[in-house]
GROMACS .gro file of C-alpha atoms in nm:
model
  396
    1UNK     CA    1   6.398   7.360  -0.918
    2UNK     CA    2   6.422   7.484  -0.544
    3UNK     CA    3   6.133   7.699  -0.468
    4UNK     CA    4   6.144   7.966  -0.166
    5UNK     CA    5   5.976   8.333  -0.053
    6UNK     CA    6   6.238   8.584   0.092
    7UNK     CA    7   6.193   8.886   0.245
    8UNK     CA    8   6.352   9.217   0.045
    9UNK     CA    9   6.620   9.357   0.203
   10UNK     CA   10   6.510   9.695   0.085
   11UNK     CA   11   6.343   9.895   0.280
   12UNK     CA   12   6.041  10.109   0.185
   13UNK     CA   13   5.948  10.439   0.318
   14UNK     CA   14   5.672  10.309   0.550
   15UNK     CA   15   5.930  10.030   0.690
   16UNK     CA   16   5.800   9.734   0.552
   17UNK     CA   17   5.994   9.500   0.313
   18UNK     CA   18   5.860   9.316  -0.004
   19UNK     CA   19   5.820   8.954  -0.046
   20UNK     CA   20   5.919   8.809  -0.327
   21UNK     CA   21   5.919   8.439  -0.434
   22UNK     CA   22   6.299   8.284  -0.537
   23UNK     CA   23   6.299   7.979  -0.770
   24UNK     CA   24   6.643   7.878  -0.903
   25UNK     CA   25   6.819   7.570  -1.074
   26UNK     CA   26   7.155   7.684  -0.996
   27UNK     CA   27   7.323   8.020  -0.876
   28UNK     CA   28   7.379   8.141  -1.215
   29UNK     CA   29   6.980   8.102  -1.297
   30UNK     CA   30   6.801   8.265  -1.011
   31UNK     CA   31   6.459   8.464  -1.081
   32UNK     CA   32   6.235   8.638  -0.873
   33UNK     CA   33   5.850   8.725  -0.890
   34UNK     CA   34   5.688   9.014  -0.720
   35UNK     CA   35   5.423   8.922  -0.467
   36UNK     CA   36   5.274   9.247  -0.401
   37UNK     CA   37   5.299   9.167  -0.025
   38UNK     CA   38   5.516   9.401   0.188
   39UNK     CA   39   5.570   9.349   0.543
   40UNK     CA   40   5.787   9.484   0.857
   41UNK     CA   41   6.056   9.257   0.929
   42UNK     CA   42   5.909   9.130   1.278
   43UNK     CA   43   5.615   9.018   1.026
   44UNK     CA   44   5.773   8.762   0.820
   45UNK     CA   45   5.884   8.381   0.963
   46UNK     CA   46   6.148   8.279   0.767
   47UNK     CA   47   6.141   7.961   0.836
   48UNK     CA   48   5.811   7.881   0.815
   49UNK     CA   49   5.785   8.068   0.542
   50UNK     CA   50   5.449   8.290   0.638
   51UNK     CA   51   5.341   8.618   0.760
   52UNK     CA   52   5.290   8.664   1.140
   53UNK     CA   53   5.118   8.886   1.369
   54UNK     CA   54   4.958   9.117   1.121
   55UNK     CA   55   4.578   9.167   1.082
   56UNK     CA   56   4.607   9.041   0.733
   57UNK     CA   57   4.801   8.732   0.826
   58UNK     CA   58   4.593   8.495   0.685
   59UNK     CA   59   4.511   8.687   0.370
   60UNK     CA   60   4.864   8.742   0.264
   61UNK     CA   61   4.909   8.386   0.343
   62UNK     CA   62   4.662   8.251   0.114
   63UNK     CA   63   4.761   8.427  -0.198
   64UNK     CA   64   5.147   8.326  -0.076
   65UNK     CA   65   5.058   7.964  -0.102
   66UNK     CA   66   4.782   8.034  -0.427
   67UNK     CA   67   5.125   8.178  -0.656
   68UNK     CA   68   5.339   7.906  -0.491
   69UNK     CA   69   5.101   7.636  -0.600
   70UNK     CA   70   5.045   7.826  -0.962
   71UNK     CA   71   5.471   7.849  -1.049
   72UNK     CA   72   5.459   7.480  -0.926
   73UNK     CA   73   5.180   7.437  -1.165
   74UNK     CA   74   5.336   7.570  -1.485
   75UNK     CA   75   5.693   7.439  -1.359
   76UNK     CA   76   5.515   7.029  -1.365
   77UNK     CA   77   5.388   7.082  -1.699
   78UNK     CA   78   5.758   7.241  -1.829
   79UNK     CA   79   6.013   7.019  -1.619
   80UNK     CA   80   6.358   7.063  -1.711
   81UNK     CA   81   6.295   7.417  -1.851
   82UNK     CA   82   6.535   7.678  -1.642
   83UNK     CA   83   6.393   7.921  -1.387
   84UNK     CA   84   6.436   8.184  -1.655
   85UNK     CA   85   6.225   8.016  -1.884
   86UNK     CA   86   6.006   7.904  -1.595
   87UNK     CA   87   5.921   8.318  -1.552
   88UNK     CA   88   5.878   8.357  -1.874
   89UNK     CA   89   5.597   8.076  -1.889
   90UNK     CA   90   5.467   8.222  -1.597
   91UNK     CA   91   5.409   8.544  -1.727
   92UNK     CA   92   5.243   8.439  -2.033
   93UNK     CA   93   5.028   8.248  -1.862
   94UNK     CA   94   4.917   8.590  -1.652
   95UNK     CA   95   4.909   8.825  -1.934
   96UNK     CA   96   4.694   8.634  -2.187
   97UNK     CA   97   4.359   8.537  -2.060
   98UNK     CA   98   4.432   8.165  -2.056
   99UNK     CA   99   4.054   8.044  -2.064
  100UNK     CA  100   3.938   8.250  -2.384
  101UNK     CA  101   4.130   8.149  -2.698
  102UNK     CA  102   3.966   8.408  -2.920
  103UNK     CA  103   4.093   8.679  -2.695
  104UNK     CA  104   4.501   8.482  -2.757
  105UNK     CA  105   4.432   8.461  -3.141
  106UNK     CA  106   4.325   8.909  -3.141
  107UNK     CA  107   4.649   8.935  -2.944
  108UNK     CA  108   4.794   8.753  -3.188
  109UNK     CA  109   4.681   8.951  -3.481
  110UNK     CA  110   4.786   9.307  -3.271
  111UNK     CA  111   5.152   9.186  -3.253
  112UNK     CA  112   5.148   9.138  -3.605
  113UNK     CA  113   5.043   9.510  -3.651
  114UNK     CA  114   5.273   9.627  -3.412
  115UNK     CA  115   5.536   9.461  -3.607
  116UNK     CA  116   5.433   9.613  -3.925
  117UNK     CA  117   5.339   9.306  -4.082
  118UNK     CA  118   4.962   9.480  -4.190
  119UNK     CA  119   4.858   9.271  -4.479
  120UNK     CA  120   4.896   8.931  -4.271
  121UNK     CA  121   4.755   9.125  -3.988
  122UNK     CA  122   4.454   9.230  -4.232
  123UNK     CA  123   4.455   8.834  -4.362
  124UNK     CA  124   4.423   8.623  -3.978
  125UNK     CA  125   4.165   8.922  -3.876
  126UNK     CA  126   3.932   8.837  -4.128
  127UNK     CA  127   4.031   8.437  -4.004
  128UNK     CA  128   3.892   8.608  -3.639
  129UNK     CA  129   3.600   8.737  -3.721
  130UNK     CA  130   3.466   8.389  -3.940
  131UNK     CA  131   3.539   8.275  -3.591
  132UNK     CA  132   3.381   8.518  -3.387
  133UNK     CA  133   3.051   8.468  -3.594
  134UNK     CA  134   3.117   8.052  -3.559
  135UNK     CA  135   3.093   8.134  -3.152
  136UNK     CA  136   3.153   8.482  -2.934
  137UNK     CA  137   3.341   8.253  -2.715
  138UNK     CA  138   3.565   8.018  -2.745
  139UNK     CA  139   3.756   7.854  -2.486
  140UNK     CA  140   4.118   7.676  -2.527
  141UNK     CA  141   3.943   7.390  -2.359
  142UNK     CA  142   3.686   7.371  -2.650
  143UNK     CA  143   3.931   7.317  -2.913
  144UNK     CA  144   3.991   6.926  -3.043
  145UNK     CA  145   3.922   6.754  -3.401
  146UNK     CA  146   3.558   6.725  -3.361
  147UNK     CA  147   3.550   7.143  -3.268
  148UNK     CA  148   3.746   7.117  -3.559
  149UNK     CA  149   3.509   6.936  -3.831
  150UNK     CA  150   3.211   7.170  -3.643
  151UNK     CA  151   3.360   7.474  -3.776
  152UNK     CA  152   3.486   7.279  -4.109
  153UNK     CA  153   3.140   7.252  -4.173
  154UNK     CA  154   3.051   7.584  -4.085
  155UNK     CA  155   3.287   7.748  -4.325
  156UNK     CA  156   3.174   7.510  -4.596
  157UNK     CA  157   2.799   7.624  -4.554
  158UNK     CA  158   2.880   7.994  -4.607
  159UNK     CA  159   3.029   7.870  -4.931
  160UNK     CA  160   3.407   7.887  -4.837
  161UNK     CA  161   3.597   7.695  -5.130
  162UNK     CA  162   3.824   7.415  -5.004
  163UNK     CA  163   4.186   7.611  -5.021
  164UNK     CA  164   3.987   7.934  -4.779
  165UNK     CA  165   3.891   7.654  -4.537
  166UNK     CA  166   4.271   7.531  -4.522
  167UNK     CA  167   4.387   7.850  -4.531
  168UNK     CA  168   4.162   7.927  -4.200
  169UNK     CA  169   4.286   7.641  -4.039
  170UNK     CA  170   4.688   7.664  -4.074
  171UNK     CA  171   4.629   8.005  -3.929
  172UNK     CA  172   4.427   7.834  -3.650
  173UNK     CA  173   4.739   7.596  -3.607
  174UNK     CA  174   5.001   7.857  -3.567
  175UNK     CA  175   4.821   8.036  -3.347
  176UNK     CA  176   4.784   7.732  -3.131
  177UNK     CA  177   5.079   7.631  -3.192
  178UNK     CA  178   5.207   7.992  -3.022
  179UNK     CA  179   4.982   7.940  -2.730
  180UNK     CA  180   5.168   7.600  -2.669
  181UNK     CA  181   5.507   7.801  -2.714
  182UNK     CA  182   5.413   8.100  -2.448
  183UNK     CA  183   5.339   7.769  -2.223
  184UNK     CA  184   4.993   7.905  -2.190
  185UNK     CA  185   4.872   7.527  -2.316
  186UNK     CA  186   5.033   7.209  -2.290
  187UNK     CA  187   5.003   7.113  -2.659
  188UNK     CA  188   4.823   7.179  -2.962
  189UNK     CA  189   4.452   7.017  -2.903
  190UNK     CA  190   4.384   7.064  -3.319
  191UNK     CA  191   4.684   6.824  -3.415
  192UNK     CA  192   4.631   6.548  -3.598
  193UNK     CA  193   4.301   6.731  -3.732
  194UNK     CA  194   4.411   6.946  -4.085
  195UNK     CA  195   4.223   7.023  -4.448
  196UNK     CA  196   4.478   7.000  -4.700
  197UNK     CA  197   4.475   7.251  -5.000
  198UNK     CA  198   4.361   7.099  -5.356
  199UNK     CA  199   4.566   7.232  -5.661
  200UNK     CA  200   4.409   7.470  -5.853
  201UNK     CA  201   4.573   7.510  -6.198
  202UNK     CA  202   4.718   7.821  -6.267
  203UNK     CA  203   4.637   7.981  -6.567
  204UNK     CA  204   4.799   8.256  -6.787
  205UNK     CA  205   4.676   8.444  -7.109
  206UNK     CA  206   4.805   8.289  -7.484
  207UNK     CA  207   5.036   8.555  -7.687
  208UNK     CA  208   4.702   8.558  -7.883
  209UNK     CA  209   4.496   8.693  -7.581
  210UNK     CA  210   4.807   8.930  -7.469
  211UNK     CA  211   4.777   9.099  -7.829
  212UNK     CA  212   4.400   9.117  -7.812
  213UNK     CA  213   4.427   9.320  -7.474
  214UNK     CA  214   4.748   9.535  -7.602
  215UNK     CA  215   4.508   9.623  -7.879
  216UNK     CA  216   4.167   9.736  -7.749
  217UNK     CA  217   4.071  10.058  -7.748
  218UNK     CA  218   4.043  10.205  -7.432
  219UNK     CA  219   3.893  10.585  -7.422
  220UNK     CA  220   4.109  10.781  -7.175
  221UNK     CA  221   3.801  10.897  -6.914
  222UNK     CA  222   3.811  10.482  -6.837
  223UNK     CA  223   4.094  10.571  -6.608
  224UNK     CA  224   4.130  10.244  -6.452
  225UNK     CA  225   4.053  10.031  -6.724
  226UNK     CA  226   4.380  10.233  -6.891
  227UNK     CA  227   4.551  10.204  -6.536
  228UNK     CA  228   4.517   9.795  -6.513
  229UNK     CA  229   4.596   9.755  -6.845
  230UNK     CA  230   4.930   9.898  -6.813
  231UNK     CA  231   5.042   9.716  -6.495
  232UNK     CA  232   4.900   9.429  -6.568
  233UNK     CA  233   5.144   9.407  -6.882
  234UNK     CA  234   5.400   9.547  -6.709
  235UNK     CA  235   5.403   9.262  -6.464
  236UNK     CA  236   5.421   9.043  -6.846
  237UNK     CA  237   5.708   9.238  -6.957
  238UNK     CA  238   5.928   9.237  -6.603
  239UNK     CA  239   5.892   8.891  -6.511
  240UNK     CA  240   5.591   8.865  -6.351
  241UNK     CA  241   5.673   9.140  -6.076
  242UNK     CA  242   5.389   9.127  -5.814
  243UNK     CA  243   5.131   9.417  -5.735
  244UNK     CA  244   5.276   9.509  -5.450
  245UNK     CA  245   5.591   9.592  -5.596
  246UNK     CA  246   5.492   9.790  -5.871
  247UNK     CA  247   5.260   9.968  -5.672
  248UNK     CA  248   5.595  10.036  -5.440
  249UNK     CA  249   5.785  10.117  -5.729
  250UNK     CA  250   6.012  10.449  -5.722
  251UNK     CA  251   6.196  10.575  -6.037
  252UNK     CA  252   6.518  10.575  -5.769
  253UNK     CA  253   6.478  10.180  -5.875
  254UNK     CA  254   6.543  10.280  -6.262
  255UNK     CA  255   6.898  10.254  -6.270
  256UNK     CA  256   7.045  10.279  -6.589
  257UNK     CA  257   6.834  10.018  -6.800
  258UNK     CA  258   6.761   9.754  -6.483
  259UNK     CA  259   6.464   9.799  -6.251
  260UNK     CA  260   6.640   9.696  -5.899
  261UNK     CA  261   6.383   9.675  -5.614
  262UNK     CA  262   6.376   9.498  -5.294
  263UNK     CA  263   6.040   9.189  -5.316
  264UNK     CA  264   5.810   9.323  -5.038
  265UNK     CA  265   5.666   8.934  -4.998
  266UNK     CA  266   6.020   8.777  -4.926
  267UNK     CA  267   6.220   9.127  -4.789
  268UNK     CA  268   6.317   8.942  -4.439
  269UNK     CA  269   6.512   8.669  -4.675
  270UNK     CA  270   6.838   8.653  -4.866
  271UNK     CA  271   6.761   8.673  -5.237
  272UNK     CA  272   6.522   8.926  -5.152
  273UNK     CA  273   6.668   9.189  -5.411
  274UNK     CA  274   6.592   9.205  -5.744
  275UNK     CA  275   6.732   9.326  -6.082
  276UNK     CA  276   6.526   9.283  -6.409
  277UNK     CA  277   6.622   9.402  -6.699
  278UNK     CA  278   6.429   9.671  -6.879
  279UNK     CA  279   6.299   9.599  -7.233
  280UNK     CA  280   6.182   9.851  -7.511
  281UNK     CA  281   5.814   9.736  -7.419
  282UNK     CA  282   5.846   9.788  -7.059
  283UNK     CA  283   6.044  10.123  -7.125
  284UNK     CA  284   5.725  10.260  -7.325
  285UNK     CA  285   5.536  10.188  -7.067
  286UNK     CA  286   5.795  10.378  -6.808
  287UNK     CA  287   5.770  10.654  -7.036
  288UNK     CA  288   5.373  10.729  -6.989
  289UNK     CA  289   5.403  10.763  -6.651
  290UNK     CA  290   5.697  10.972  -6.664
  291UNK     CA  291   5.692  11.338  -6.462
  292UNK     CA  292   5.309  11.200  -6.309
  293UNK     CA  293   5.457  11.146  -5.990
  294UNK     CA  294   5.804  11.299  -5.787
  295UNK     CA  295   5.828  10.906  -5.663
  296UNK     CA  296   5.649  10.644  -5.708
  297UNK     CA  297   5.628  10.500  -6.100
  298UNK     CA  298   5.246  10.383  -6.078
  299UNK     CA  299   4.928  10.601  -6.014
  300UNK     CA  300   4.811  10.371  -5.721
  301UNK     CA  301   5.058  10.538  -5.446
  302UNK     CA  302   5.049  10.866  -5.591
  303UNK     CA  303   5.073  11.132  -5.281
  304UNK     CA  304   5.157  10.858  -5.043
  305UNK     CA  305   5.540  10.889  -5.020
  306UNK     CA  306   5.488  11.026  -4.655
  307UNK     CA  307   5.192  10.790  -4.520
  308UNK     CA  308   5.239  10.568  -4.257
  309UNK     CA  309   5.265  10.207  -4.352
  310UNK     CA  310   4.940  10.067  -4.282
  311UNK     CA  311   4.756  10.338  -4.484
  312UNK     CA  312   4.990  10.254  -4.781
  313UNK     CA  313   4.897   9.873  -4.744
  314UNK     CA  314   4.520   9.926  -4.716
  315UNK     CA  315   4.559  10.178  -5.012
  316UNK     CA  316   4.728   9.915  -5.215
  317UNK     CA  317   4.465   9.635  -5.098
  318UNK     CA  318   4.163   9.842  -5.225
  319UNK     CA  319   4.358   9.926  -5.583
  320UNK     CA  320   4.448   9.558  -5.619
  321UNK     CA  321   4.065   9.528  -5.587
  322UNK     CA  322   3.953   9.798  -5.775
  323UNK     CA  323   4.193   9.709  -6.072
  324UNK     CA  324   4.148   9.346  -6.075
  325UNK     CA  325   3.797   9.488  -6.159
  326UNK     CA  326   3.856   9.655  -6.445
  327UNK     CA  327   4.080   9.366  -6.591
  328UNK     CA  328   3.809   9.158  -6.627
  329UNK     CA  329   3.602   9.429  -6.798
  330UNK     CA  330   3.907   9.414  -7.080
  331UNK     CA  331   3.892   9.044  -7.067
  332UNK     CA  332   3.486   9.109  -7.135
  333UNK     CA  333   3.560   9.283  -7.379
  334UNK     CA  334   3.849   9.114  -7.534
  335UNK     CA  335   3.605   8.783  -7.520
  336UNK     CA  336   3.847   8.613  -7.266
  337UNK     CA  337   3.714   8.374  -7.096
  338UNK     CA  338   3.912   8.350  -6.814
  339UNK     CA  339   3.947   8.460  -6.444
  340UNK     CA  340   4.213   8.697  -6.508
  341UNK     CA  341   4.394   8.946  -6.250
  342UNK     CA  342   4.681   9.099  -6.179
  343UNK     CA  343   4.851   8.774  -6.007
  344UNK     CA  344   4.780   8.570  -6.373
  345UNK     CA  345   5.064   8.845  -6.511
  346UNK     CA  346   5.323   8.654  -6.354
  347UNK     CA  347   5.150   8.294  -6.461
  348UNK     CA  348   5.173   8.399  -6.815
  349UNK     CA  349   5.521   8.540  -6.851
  350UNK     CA  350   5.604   8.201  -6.694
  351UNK     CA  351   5.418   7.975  -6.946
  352UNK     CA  352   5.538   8.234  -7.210
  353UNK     CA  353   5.900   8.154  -7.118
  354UNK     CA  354   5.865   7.758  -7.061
  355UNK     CA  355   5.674   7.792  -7.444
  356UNK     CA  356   6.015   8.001  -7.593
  357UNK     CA  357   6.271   7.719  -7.447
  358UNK     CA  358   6.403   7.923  -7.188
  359UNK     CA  359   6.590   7.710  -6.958
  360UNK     CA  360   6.494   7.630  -6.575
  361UNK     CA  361   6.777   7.781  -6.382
  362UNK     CA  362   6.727   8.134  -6.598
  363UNK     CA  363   6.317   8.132  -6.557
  364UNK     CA  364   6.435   8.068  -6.199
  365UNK     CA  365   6.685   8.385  -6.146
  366UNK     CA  366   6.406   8.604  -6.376
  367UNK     CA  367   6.107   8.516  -6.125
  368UNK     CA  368   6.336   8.570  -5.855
  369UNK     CA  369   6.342   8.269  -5.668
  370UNK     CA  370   6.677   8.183  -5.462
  371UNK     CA  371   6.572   7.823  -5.453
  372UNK     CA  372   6.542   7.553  -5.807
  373UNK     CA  373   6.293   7.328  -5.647
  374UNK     CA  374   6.076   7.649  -5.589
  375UNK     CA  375   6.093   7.715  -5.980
  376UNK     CA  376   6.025   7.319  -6.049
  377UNK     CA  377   5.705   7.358  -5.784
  378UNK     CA  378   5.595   7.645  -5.948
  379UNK     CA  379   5.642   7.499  -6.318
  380UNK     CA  380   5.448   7.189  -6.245
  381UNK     CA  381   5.083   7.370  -6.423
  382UNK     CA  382   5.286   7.520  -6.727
  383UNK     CA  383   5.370   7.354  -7.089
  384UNK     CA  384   5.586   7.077  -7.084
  385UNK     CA  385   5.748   7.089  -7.380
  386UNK     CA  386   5.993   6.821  -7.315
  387UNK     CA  387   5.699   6.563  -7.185
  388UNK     CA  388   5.558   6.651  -7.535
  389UNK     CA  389   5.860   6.578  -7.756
  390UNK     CA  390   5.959   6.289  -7.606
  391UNK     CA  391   5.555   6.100  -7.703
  392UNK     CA  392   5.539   6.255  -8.037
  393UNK     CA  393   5.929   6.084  -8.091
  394UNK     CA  394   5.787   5.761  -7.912
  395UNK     CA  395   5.501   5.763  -8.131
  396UNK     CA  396   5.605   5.942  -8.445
   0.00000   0.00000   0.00000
């Protein structure tokens, strides 16, 4: 890389030419940076590369040779990138405040917004703030395994189960791991340092306890007991189709007797459409909600066609609350003793399926997954029927 300052050939109004620094690995990868310095021509020694006879001489000198020495800087710790990428690097390294690595991760969280991705946005904020009360500052040169077990512990004392404190930390590693990306660190100071997730068993209602909720009386002034109830069973009766998407639900999806929708959670992938089939217990459902609203299916999103997408999310965020809520109310009062929620509608068409012999690669296209190994993953806390015939025919 061939570093050099040249004087503008541009002229401004008051005479005086800008200096810019050139840095280039070849003549098709040339890049300039700004130095803010403008100077008549009679000013500026070419060779010698400095400003002459002006009463700032020395000034202008000094921060010449201070952004020399801090592109050399970030070009030693990225050699072999090209001068484009060099620039880049360089301009990361000026528009992040490279010494406080709480202020990186908020920046981090804002481009997420700005990209509309709100409910991951809403997810690492509440990651930034168990951080913020951990330390109000936090420096990239903090950061290393034993920072790491500090804050571990931390999290641990304010009761954080093992999967939140993993959770907190792969967040902690991508975001580090974009800070070594921008070239605003030279690599990630929390690897080799990780909590890994235990499995928690999922678990899904028996046909028994399905029946027992389909059955209890609800009076109609419990509005959101009647409201959970109904989703959560339609989720059952479609497949396990998430929250999100039946919240997002328009009756423009009912086409003819398939529900076609577009997965909010996977949308950026292929597979990411949908078609399930409509059966006579989802259809009665359909049919109560019917005329309530000019779009959307479910009461949740009612009067929110035109609201911009991070009020929708929030909106959807607090219902998912709020009727997770009043499931397990209906669970109290179905004597279901379980921690049930809107989520466990998908675990229990799944073990319902595995129980009624339907085969992998169709519970695979009805849950929507694009991948078989995803499906086998998934599987692994359901009945295994096949595990269970084969020892009773061992052992009969």
């Amino acid at each position: 890389m061939t570093f050099s300052f040249q004087i503008n050939t541009y002229k401004k109004q008051n005479g005086t030419q800008a200096i810019r620094l050139r840095f280039f690995t070849s003549q098709n990868d040339i890049q300039y940076i700004d130095t803010k310095i403008s100077v008549l021509k009679n000013q500026w020694d070419p060779k010698k590369q400095i400003v002459k006879k002006h009463n700032l001489e020395e000034n202008f000198n000094a921060k010449l040779n201070s952004l020399l020495s801090e592109v050399k800087k970030v070009h030693y710790k990225n050699e072999g990138v090209s001068a484009k990428r060099l620039l880049q690097i360089y301009r990361n390294t000026k528009k992040y405040d490279t010494s406080s690595f709480l202020d990186f991760y908020q920046s981090i969280v804002d481009e997420k917004k700005s990209r509309g991705e709100y409910r991951t946005a809403k997810t690492y904020q509440h990651y930034l703030d168990k951080l913020r009360m951990f330390s109000t500052f936090i420096a990239f040169s903090d950061i290393s395994p034993s920072w790491g077990k500090e804050y571990e512990s931390f999290l641990r004392a304010r009761k954080n189960k093992t999967n939140t404190v993993s959770s907190n930390f792969r967040a902690l590693h991508l975001v580090l791991n974009n800070a070594v990306k921008m070239g605003i660190i030279e690599k990630n100071p929390l690897r080799g340092f990780t909590v890994h997730p235990v499995n928690v068993e999922k678990q899904s209602l028996t046909l028994e306890e399905i029946q027992s909720v389909i059955k209890l009386e609800i009076h109609p002034r419990h509005k959101a007991m009647v409201k959970s109830r109904d989703m959560f069973l339609f989720s059952f009766y479609t497949a396990g189709m998430r929250f999100t998407d039946m919240c997002k639900l328009q009756w423009s999806n009912i086409i003819g007797n398939d529900i076609v929708y577009t997965m909010n959670k996977a949308r950026n992938r292929a597979g990411a459409r949908r078609t399930i089939p409509l059966n006579p217990r989802s259809i009665e459902i359909l049919e109560k909600y019917k005329g309530k609203d000019d779009c959307f299916v479910f009461p949740p999103l009612y009067g929110y066609e035109k609201s911009p997408t991070e009020k929708v999310e929030y909106r959807i965020y607090i219902q998912n609350n709020n009727l997770n809520r009043a499931l397990k109310i209906i669970a109290r009062e179905c004597e279901i003793n379980k921690p049930i929620s809107m989520h466990m509608g998908k675990h229990t068409f799944t073990d319902y399926a595995v129980k009624s012999d339907v085969g992998l690669l169709m519970i695979s296209k009805l849950l929507g997954h694009t991948r078989i190994a995803t499906t086998q993953h998934y599987l692994k806390d359901f009945y295994h029927k096949e595990e269970s015939d084969t020892i009773n025919k061992l052992f009969e």
